[in-house]
Coordinates of N, CA and C in Angstrom, one line a residue:
M1 N 41.4 14.6 -0.8 CA 41.3 13.2 -0.9 C 40.0 12.8 -0.7
V2 N 39.4 12.0 -1.7 CA 38.2 11.4 -1.8 C 37.9 10.2 -1.0
Q3 N 37.0 10.0 -0.3 CA 36.6 9.0 0.6 C 35.9 8.0 -0.3
S4 N 36.0 6.6 -0.1 CA 35.3 5.8 -0.9 C 33.8 6.1 -0.9
T5 N 33.2 5.7 -2.1 CA 31.8 6.0 -2.3 C 31.1 5.3 -1.3
P6 N 29.9 6.0 -0.5 CA 29.3 5.4 0.7 C 28.3 4.6 0.1
S7 N 27.9 3.8 0.8 CA 26.7 2.9 0.5 C 25.5 3.5 0.8
A8 N 24.4 3.2 0.1 CA 23.1 3.8 0.5 C 22.5 3.2 1.4
S9 N 23.0 2.2 2.0 CA 22.4 1.6 3.3 C 22.9 2.2 4.5
Q10 N 24.1 2.9 4.4 CA 24.6 3.4 5.6 C 23.7 4.9 5.9
P11 N 23.6 5.2 7.1 CA 22.8 6.5 7.4 C 23.7 7.5 7.1
V12 N 23.0 8.6 6.6 CA 23.8 9.8 6.0 C 24.7 10.4 7.3
A13 N 24.2 10.4 8.4 CA 25.1 10.8 9.5 C 26.5 10.0 9.6
A14 N 26.5 8.8 9.3 CA 27.7 7.9 9.4 C 28.6 8.2 8.1
I15 N 28.0 8.8 6.9 CA 28.9 8.9 6.0 C 29.3 10.6 5.7
A16 N 28.6 11.4 6.3 CA 28.7 12.6 6.0 C 29.9 13.2 6.8
P17 N 30.8 14.0 6.2 CA 32.0 14.5 6.8 C 31.5 15.3 8.1
S18 N 32.3 15.4 9.0 CA 31.9 16.2 10.3 C 31.5 17.5 10.1
N19 N 32.1 18.0 8.8 CA 32.2 19.6 8.7 C 31.4 19.8 7.4
F20 N 30.4 18.8 7.2 CA 29.5 19.1 6.0 C 28.8 20.3 6.1
G21 N 28.7 21.0 4.9 CA 28.0 22.4 4.9 C 29.2 23.6 5.0
A22 N 30.3 23.2 5.3 CA 31.5 24.3 5.5 C 32.4 24.4 4.3
G23 N 31.8 23.9 3.1 CA 32.7 23.9 2.0 C 33.6 22.7 1.9
E24 N 35.0 23.0 1.4 CA 35.8 21.8 1.3 C 36.2 21.3 2.6
N25 N 36.4 19.9 2.7 CA 36.7 19.4 3.8 C 37.9 18.1 3.4
E26 N 38.1 17.2 4.4 CA 39.1 16.3 4.3 C 38.6 15.0 3.5
Y27 N 37.3 15.2 3.0 CA 37.1 14.0 2.3 C 36.6 14.3 1.0
Y28 N 35.8 15.4 0.7 CA 35.3 15.9 -0.5 C 35.7 17.4 -0.7
K29 N 36.1 17.7 -2.0 CA 36.4 19.0 -2.3 C 35.3 20.0 -2.2
T30 N 34.1 19.6 -2.3 CA 33.0 20.5 -2.2 C 31.8 19.6 -1.6
D31 N 30.9 20.3 -0.9 CA 29.6 19.4 -0.6 C 28.9 18.9 -1.7
N32 N 29.0 19.4 -2.8 CA 28.4 18.9 -4.1 C 29.1 17.5 -4.3
D33 N 30.4 17.4 -4.1 CA 31.0 16.2 -4.5 C 30.3 14.9 -3.4
F34 N 30.2 15.4 -2.1 CA 29.7 14.5 -1.3 C 28.2 14.0 -1.7
I35 N 27.4 15.2 -2.0 CA 26.0 14.7 -2.7 C 26.0 13.8 -3.8
D36 N 27.0 14.0 -4.6 CA 27.0 13.3 -6.0 C 27.5 11.8 -5.7
A37 N 28.3 11.7 -4.5 CA 28.8 10.3 -4.0 C 27.4 9.5 -3.6
V38 N 26.9 10.3 -2.7 CA 25.5 9.6 -2.2 C 24.5 9.2 -3.3
A39 N 24.3 10.1 -4.3 CA 23.3 10.0 -5.3 C 23.6 8.6 -6.1
K40 N 25.2 8.6 -6.5 CA 25.7 7.5 -7.2 C 25.3 6.1 -6.5
A41 N 25.7 6.2 -5.1 CA 25.4 5.0 -4.2 C 23.8 4.6 -4.4
M42 N 22.9 5.6 -4.2 CA 21.6 5.4 -4.4 C 21.1 5.0 -5.6
K43 N 21.8 5.5 -6.6 CA 21.3 5.0 -8.0 C 21.6 3.5 -8.1
D44 N 23.1 3.2 -7.7 CA 23.4 1.8 -7.8 C 22.5 0.9 -6.9
E45 N 21.9 1.2 -5.8 CA 21.0 0.5 -5.1 C 19.7 0.4 -5.6
Y46 N 19.3 1.2 -6.2 CA 17.8 1.4 -6.9 C 17.7 0.6 -8.1
E47 N 19.0 0.5 -8.9 CA 19.1 -0.1 -10.1 C 19.1 -1.6 -9.7
A48 N 19.8 -2.0 -8.5 CA 19.9 -3.5 -8.2 C 18.4 -4.0 -7.5
I49 N 17.7 -3.0 -7.0 CA 16.2 -3.3 -6.6 C 15.6 -3.6 -8.0
D50 N 15.7 -2.8 -8.9 CA 14.9 -2.9 -10.2 C 15.3 -4.1 -10.9
R51 N 16.6 -4.5 -11.0 CA 16.9 -5.7 -11.6 C 16.5 -7.2 -10.9
Y52 N 16.3 -7.0 -9.4 CA 15.9 -8.1 -8.8 C 14.4 -8.2 -8.9
C53 N 13.7 -7.2 -8.9 CA 12.2 -7.2 -9.1 C 11.9 -7.6 -10.6
R54 N 12.7 -7.3 -11.5 CA 12.5 -7.7 -12.7 C 12.6 -9.2 -13.0
Q55 N 13.8 -9.8 -12.3 CA 14.1 -11.2 -12.2 C 12.9 -11.9 -11.6
L56 N 12.2 -11.5 -10.7 CA 11.0 -12.1 -9.9 C 9.8 -11.8 -10.7
G57 N 9.8 -10.9 -11.6 CA 8.4 -10.6 -12.2 C 7.6 -9.8 -11.4
I58 N 8.0 -9.1 -10.5 CA 7.1 -8.3 -9.5 C 7.3 -6.6 -10.0
A59 N 6.3 -6.1 -9.5 CA 6.5 -4.5 -9.8 C 6.9 -3.9 -8.4
W60 N 7.4 -2.8 -8.6 CA 7.9 -2.1 -7.5 C 7.8 -0.7 -7.6
T61 N 7.9 0.1 -6.5 CA 7.7 1.6 -6.8 C 8.3 2.2 -5.5
A62 N 8.3 3.5 -5.3 CA 8.7 4.3 -4.3 C 8.1 5.7 -4.0
S63 N 8.2 6.2 -2.9 CA 7.7 7.5 -2.5 C 8.6 8.4 -3.2
V64 N 8.0 9.6 -3.7 CA 9.0 10.7 -4.0 C 8.7 11.7 -3.2
W65 N 9.7 12.6 -2.6 CA 9.7 13.6 -1.6 C 9.9 15.0 -2.3
D66 N 10.5 14.9 -3.4 CA 10.9 16.2 -4.0 C 11.0 16.1 -5.7
E67 N 11.2 17.2 -6.4 CA 11.4 17.1 -7.8 C 12.4 16.1 -8.2
P68 N 13.6 16.4 -7.6 CA 14.9 15.3 -8.1 C 14.6 14.0 -8.0
S69 N 13.8 13.7 -6.9 CA 13.4 12.2 -6.6 C 12.4 11.7 -7.7
A70 N 11.5 12.6 -8.2 CA 10.6 12.2 -9.0 C 11.2 12.0 -10.4
W71 N 12.2 12.9 -10.8 CA 12.9 12.7 -11.9 C 13.7 11.5 -11.9
F72 N 14.3 11.3 -10.9 CA 15.2 10.0 -10.6 C 14.4 8.7 -10.8
M73 N 13.1 8.7 -10.3 CA 12.3 7.4 -10.5 C 11.9 7.4 -11.8
G74 N 11.8 8.4 -12.5 CA 11.3 8.5 -13.9 C 12.2 7.4 -14.8
Q75 N 13.5 7.1 -14.4 CA 14.1 6.3 -15.2 C 13.9 4.8 -15.2
F76 N 13.0 4.4 -14.1 CA 12.6 3.2 -13.9 C 11.1 2.9 -14.4
E77 N 10.9 1.7 -14.7 CA 9.5 1.4 -15.4 C 8.7 0.9 -14.2
V78 N 8.4 1.9 -13.2 CA 7.5 1.5 -12.2 C 6.0 1.7 -12.4
P79 N 5.2 1.1 -11.8 CA 3.7 1.2 -12.3 C 3.0 2.5 -11.7
F80 N 3.7 3.1 -10.8 CA 3.2 4.4 -10.4 C 4.4 4.9 -9.4
V81 N 4.2 6.2 -9.2 CA 5.1 6.9 -8.0 C 4.1 7.4 -7.0
K82 N 4.5 7.4 -5.8 CA 3.6 7.8 -4.5 C 4.0 9.1 -4.0
V83 N 3.3 10.0 -3.9 CA 3.4 11.2 -3.5 C 2.9 11.1 -2.0
P84 N 3.8 11.2 -0.7 CA 3.4 11.2 0.5 C 2.5 12.2 0.9
S85 N 1.6 12.0 1.9 CA 0.7 13.1 2.3 C 1.3 14.3 2.8
A86 N 2.5 14.2 3.4 CA 3.2 15.4 3.9 C 3.7 16.3 2.7
M87 N 3.7 15.8 1.5 CA 4.2 16.5 0.5 C 2.9 16.9 -0.6
L88 N 1.8 16.6 -0.3 CA 0.6 17.0 -1.1 C 0.4 18.4 -1.4
T89 N 1.1 19.3 -0.6 CA 0.9 20.6 -1.0 C 2.1 21.3 -1.7
N90 N 3.0 20.4 -2.1 CA 4.1 20.7 -3.1 C 3.8 20.6 -4.5
T91 N 3.0 21.8 -5.0 CA 2.7 21.9 -6.3 C 3.8 21.4 -7.4
G92 N 5.0 21.9 -7.2 CA 6.1 21.6 -8.1 C 6.2 20.0 -8.2
L93 N 6.2 19.4 -7.0 CA 6.2 18.0 -7.0 C 5.3 17.4 -7.9
L94 N 4.0 17.8 -7.4 CA 2.8 17.0 -8.3 C 2.9 17.4 -9.7
S95 N 3.4 18.7 -10.1 CA 3.6 18.8 -11.5 C 4.6 17.9 -12.2
A96 N 5.7 17.6 -11.5 CA 6.8 16.9 -11.9 C 6.2 15.5 -12.2
T97 N 5.4 14.8 -11.1 CA 5.1 13.6 -11.3 C 3.8 13.4 -12.2
R98 N 3.0 14.7 -12.6 CA 2.2 14.6 -13.4 C 2.6 14.3 -14.9
G99 N 3.9 14.7 -15.2 CA 4.4 14.5 -16.4 C 5.2 13.4 -16.7
M100 N 5.4 12.5 -15.6 CA 6.0 11.1 -15.7 C 5.1 10.1 -16.8
H101 N 6.0 9.0 -16.9 CA 5.2 7.9 -17.9 C 4.3 7.1 -17.2
C102 N 4.1 7.2 -15.9 CA 3.2 6.5 -15.0 C 2.2 7.2 -14.1
P103 N 1.2 6.6 -13.7 CA 0.4 7.4 -12.9 C 0.9 7.9 -11.5
T104 N 0.3 8.7 -10.9 CA 0.8 9.1 -9.5 C -0.4 8.7 -8.5
M105 N 0.2 8.3 -7.4 CA -0.7 7.8 -6.2 C -0.4 9.1 -5.1
I106 N -1.4 9.8 -4.9 CA -1.2 10.8 -3.7 C -1.9 10.1 -2.4
S107 N -1.1 10.4 -1.4 CA -1.6 9.8 -0.1 C -2.2 11.0 0.7
T108 N -3.3 10.7 1.6 CA -4.2 11.7 2.1 C -3.7 11.8 3.7
G109 N -3.2 11.0 4.2 CA -3.1 10.7 5.6 C -3.0 12.0 6.4
M110 N -2.2 12.9 6.0 CA -1.8 14.1 6.8 C -2.7 15.5 6.3
S111 N -3.5 15.1 5.5 CA -4.1 16.4 4.5 C -5.6 16.8 4.9
T112 N -5.8 17.8 4.7 CA -7.1 18.4 4.8 C -7.9 18.3 3.6
M113 N -9.1 18.4 3.5 CA -9.8 18.3 2.2 C -9.5 19.3 1.3
A114 N -9.3 20.6 1.7 CA -8.9 21.6 0.7 C -7.5 21.3 0.2
E115 N -6.6 20.6 1.1 CA -5.3 20.3 0.5 C -5.4 19.2 -0.6
I116 N -6.4 18.2 -0.5 CA -6.6 17.2 -1.2 C -7.2 17.7 -2.5
D117 N -8.3 18.4 -2.6 CA -8.7 19.1 -3.7 C -7.8 19.9 -4.4
A118 N -6.9 20.7 -3.9 CA -5.9 21.3 -4.5 C -5.0 20.5 -5.0
G119 N -4.6 19.5 -4.7 CA -3.7 18.5 -5.2 C -4.2 17.8 -6.5
I120 N -5.6 17.4 -6.2 CA -6.3 16.8 -7.5 C -6.3 18.0 -8.6
E121 N -6.6 19.2 -8.4 CA -6.7 20.2 -9.3 C -5.4 20.3 -10.0
V122 N -4.3 20.0 -9.4 CA -3.0 20.2 -10.3 C -3.0 19.3 -11.5
F123 N -3.5 18.0 -11.1 CA -3.7 17.1 -12.2 C -4.8 17.4 -13.4
Q124 N -5.9 18.1 -12.8 CA -6.6 18.4 -13.8 C -6.5 19.5 -14.6
K125 N -5.4 20.0 -14.6 CA -5.0 21.3 -15.6 C -4.3 20.7 -16.5
K126 N -3.8 19.7 -16.7 CA -3.1 19.2 -17.8 C -3.1 17.7 -17.9
P127 N -3.0 17.1 -19.3 CA -2.9 15.7 -19.3 C -2.0 14.8 -18.5
H128 N -2.3 13.9 -18.0 CA -1.4 13.0 -17.1 C -1.8 11.5 -17.4
Q129 N -0.8 10.6 -16.8 CA -0.9 9.4 -17.0 C -2.0 8.5 -16.0
G130 N -2.4 9.3 -15.3 CA -3.4 8.8 -14.1 C -3.3 9.2 -12.8
L131 N -4.2 9.2 -12.1 CA -4.1 9.6 -10.6 C -4.8 8.7 -9.7
L132 N -4.0 8.3 -8.7 CA -4.7 7.3 -7.6 C -4.7 8.0 -6.4
I133 N -5.9 7.9 -5.7 CA -6.0 8.7 -4.3 C -5.9 7.5 -3.2
A134 N -4.9 7.5 -2.4 CA -4.9 6.5 -1.6 C -5.4 7.3 0.0
H135 N -6.6 6.9 0.4 CA -7.1 7.2 1.9 C -6.3 6.6 2.8
A136 N -5.4 7.5 3.4 CA -4.5 6.9 4.4 C -4.6 7.6 5.7
T137 N -4.0 6.9 6.8 CA -3.7 7.5 8.0 C -2.4 7.6 8.5
S138 N -2.1 8.5 9.1 CA -0.7 8.9 9.8 C -0.7 8.2 11.1
T139 N -1.4 7.5 11.6 CA -1.1 6.6 12.8 C -0.9 5.4 12.3
Y140 N 0.0 4.6 13.0 CA 0.2 3.2 12.8 C 0.5 2.3 14.2
P141 N -0.3 1.6 14.7 CA -1.4 1.1 14.3 C -2.6 2.2 14.5
C142 N -3.5 2.3 13.8 CA -4.6 3.3 13.9 C -5.9 2.6 14.5
P143 N -6.3 3.4 15.6 CA -7.4 3.2 16.3 C -8.5 3.2 15.4
K144 N -9.6 2.4 15.5 CA -10.7 2.1 14.5 C -11.3 3.6 14.5
N145 N -11.5 4.4 15.6 CA -12.2 5.6 15.6 C -11.4 6.8 14.7
E146 N -10.2 6.5 14.3 CA -9.5 7.4 13.6 C -9.4 7.1 12.2
L147 N -10.0 5.9 11.7 CA -9.9 5.5 10.2 C -10.6 6.6 9.2
N148 N -11.6 7.0 9.7 CA -12.3 7.8 8.8 C -12.8 7.3 7.5
L149 N -13.3 6.0 7.7 CA -13.7 5.4 6.3 C -14.8 6.0 5.8
K150 N -15.5 6.9 6.2 CA -16.7 7.6 5.5 C -16.1 8.6 4.3
M151 N -14.7 8.7 4.5 CA -14.1 9.8 3.4 C -14.1 9.0 2.0
I152 N -14.3 7.6 2.0 CA -14.2 6.8 0.9 C -15.7 6.6 0.3
P153 N -15.8 7.2 -1.0 CA -17.1 7.1 -1.4 C -17.5 5.7 -1.9
V154 N -18.7 5.2 -1.7 CA -19.0 3.8 -2.3 C -19.8 3.8 -3.5

């Protein structure tokens, strides 16, 4: 028996079967059925966001945390996609965003200079739609002595 499609606004813990990861369960024949149901709900939610923003004439975007989410965002006409600093060392993700129809913004908040340089190098290897680099911090609110504004060339 298949449970009704979950809403993307529900926390995963609230919609995941209690024995998720154990194969067949009382709601879904396989774990992939559950994942497909969540993906469908997310797609519906993101399409609603896209429609609403278009009606208002405003641009929107989202952070992508893995290659499937980059491919997912590729279906929308966003001005850029953002790679969070925690994923800056994921060269597969950077390569996936490099091939998109829009620029990629990389965030630097949790990254070393070597990691930032390596991330930039991924984009220098092949043509891309553009690279934006966001000097960021991972502390909110951030004390002034941790802003490291000298990292931004003037």
